[in-house]
Amino acid sequence: MNIIDVIEKEQMKKASPQFSVGDQVDVSVKIVEGDKERIQVFGGVVIAKNGGGFKETFAVRRIVQGEGVERVFPIHSPKIVDIKIRPGKTCKALLYA
């Protein structure tokens, strides 16, 4: 094992949530503004999952005021506080499994 693998293993979360493309998720993200911290919830449909291990990411899409907004989150990021999953059955195109 090289040093990079050791550091990545230390940084990984112990229990990562199990969800798939098409599920509805609410991602609680820690936002730092100056010296204040708050938690913001970004909810939407998971449209893509990429990578594996420490570098695994997922993309969430939601509609805000008629505009589509997509955001990509790393699963093992320390800024992600919680992920709430609601299994969904979506009938949308362009879901990247």
PDB file of C-alpha atoms in Angstrom, residues 17-25 44-49 56 58-60 75 83 85-90 95-97:
ATOM      1  CA  PRO A  17     -25.333   5.772   1.961  1.00  0.00           C
ATOM      2  CA  GLN A  18     -26.622   3.281  -0.608  1.00  0.00           C
ATOM      3  CA  PHE A  19     -28.702   4.899  -3.349  1.00  0.00           C
ATOM      4  CA  SER A  20     -28.988   4.597  -7.093  1.00  0.00           C
ATOM      5  CA  VAL A  21     -29.629   6.806 -10.086  1.00  0.00           C
ATOM      6  CA  GLY A  22     -33.250   7.950 -10.130  1.00  0.00           C
ATOM      7  CA  ASP A  23     -33.669   8.218  -6.341  1.00  0.00           C
ATOM      8  CA  GLN A  24     -34.780  11.447  -4.656  1.00  0.00           C
ATOM      9  CA  VAL A  25     -32.183  12.746  -2.188  1.00  0.00           C
ATOM     10  CA  GLY A  44     -33.450  16.657  -6.123  1.00  0.00           C
ATOM     11  CA  VAL A  45     -33.083  13.581  -8.321  1.00  0.00           C
ATOM     12  CA  VAL A  46     -29.797  11.713  -8.612  1.00  0.00           C
ATOM     13  CA  ILE A  47     -28.960  11.767 -12.321  1.00  0.00           C
ATOM     14  CA  ALA A  48     -25.431  10.317 -12.298  1.00  0.00           C
ATOM     15  CA  LYS A  49     -22.917   8.380 -10.200  1.00  0.00           C
ATOM     16  CA  GLU A  56     -16.905   8.592  -5.968  1.00  0.00           C
ATOM     17  CA  PHE A  58     -22.974  11.842  -7.641  1.00  0.00           C
ATOM     18  CA  ALA A  59     -24.905  14.539  -9.482  1.00  0.00           C
ATOM     19  CA  VAL A  60     -28.229  15.912  -8.242  1.00  0.00           C
ATOM     20  CA  ILE A  75     -19.725  11.179  -1.361  1.00  0.00           C
ATOM     21  CA  ILE A  83     -27.961  12.437   2.902  1.00  0.00           C
ATOM     22  CA  ILE A  85     -32.823   9.075   0.553  1.00  0.00           C
ATOM     23  CA  ARG A  86     -36.329   8.558  -0.776  1.00  0.00           C
ATOM     24  CA  PRO A  87     -36.331   5.688  -3.261  1.00  0.00           C
ATOM     25  CA  GLY A  88     -37.890   6.865  -6.472  1.00  0.00           C
ATOM     26  CA  LYS A  89     -39.098   5.547  -9.754  1.00  0.00           C
ATOM     27  CA  THR A  90     -38.365   8.264 -12.267  1.00  0.00           C
ATOM     28  CA  LEU A  95     -30.156   9.364 -16.241  1.00  0.00           C
ATOM     29  CA  TYR A  96     -26.551   8.233 -16.296  1.00  0.00           C
ATOM     30  CA  ALA A  97     -26.258   4.911 -14.494  1.00  0.00           C
TER      31      ALA A  97
END
